[in-house]
mmCIF file of C-alpha atoms in Angstrom:
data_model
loop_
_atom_site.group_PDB
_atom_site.id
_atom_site.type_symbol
_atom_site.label_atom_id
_atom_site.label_comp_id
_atom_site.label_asym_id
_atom_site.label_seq_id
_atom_site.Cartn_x
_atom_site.Cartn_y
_atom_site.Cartn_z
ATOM 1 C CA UNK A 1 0.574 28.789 18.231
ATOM 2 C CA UNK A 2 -0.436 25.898 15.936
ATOM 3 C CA UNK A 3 3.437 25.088 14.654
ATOM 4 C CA UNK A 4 3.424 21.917 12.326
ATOM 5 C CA UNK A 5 6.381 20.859 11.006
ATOM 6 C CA UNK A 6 6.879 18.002 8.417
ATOM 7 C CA UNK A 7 9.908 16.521 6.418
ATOM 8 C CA UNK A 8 10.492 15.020 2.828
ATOM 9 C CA UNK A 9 11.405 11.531 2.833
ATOM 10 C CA UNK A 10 11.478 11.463 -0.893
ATOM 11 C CA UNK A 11 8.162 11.525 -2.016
ATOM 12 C CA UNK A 12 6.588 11.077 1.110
ATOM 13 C CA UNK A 13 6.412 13.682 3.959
ATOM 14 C CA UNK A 14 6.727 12.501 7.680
ATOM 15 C CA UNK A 15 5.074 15.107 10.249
ATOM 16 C CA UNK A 16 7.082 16.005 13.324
ATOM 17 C CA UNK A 17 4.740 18.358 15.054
ATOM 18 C CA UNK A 18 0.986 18.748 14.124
ATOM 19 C CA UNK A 19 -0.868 21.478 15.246
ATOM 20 C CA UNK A 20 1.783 22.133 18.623
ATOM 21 C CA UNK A 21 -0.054 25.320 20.602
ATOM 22 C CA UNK A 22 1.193 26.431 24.108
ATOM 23 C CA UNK A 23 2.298 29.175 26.176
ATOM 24 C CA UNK A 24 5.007 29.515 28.957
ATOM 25 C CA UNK A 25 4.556 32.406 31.881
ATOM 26 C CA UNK A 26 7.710 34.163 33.006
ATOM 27 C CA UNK A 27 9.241 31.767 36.223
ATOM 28 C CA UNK A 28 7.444 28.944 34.624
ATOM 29 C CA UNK A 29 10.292 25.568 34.197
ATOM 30 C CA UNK A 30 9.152 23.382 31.579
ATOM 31 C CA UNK A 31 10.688 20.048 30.605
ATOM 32 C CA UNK A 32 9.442 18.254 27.023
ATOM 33 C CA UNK A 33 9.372 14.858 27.477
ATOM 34 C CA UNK A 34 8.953 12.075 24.906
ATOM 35 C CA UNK A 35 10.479 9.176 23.172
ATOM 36 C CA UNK A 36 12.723 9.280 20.425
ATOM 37 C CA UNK A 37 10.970 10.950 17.257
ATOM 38 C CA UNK A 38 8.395 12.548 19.154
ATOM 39 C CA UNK A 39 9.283 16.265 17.687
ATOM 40 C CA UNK A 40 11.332 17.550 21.133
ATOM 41 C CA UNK A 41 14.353 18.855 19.103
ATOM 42 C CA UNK A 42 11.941 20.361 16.178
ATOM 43 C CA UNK A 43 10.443 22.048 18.565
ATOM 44 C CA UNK A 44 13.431 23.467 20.116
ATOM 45 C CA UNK A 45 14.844 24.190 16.975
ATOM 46 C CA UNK A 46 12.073 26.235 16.301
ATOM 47 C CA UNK A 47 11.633 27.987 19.323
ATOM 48 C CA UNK A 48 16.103 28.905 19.333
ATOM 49 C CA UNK A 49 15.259 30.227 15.980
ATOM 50 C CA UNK A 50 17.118 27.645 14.375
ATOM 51 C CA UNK A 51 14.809 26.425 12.016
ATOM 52 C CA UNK A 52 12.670 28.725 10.334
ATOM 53 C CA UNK A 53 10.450 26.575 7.703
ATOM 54 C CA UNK A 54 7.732 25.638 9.869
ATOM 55 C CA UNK A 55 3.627 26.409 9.755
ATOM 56 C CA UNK A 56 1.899 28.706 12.619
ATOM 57 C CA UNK A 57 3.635 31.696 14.823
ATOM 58 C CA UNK A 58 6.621 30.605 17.668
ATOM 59 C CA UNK A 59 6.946 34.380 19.495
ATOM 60 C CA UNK A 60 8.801 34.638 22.860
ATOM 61 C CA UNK A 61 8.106 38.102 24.017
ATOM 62 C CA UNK A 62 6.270 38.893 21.356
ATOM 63 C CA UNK A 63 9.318 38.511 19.548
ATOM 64 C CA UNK A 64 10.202 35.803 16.421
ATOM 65 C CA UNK A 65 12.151 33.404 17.701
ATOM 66 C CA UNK A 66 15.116 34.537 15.708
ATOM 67 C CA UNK A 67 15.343 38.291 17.127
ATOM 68 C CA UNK A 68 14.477 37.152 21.035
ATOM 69 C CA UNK A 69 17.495 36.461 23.012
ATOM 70 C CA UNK A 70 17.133 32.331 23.334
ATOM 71 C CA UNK A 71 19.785 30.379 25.227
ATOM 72 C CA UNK A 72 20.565 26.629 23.501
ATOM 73 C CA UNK A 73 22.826 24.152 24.982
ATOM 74 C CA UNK A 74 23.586 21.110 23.337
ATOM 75 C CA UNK A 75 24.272 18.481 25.989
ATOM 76 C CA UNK A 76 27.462 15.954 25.532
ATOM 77 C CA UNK A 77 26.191 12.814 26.599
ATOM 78 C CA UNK A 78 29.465 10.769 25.863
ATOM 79 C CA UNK A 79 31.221 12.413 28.285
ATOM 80 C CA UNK A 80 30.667 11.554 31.879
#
C-alpha cells in the first residue's frame, strides 16, 4: 500500500514508483506490463523482499515481504 521508491543520481533523486497501491486475491495471475524504466523490477524487488529501502507497507499474507515465502526467477533472455 502506497510504496514509493526513488534513487540518487547524485544530487538529484529520480522516482521509480510513486504512490504504487494494490492488492492480489489468492488464484489471481497478474502480469506488470510497461516500458523500460517504468518501475516493474522495483516493484518486484520489493515485493521478493529484495529491496527493503522503500516508503509504504508491501505484505503478502500479512507477512513482510522478506519473511513470506516469495518465488523469483530471473529469466535468461540470451539463451534461446
Amino acid at each position: 500500500q502506497h510504496i514509493s521508491k526513488a534513487f540518487q543520481n547524485g544530487v538529484a533523486s529520480i522516482a521509480a514508483l510513486s504512490d504504487i497501491s494494490f492488492s492480489i486475491l489468492p488464484d489471481e495471475f497478474v502480469v506488470l506490463f510497461g516500458p523500460n524504466g517504468s518501475g516493474k523490477t522495483s516493484l518486484l524487488n520489493i515485493v521478493a523482499g529484495l529491496d527493503q529501502d522503500y516508503h509504504g507497507s508491501a505484505t503478502i499474507n500479512g507477512k513482510q515481504p522478506a519473511k513470506a515465502n516469495v518465488g523469483y526467477v530471473f529469466p535468461n533472455y540470451n539463451e534461446a
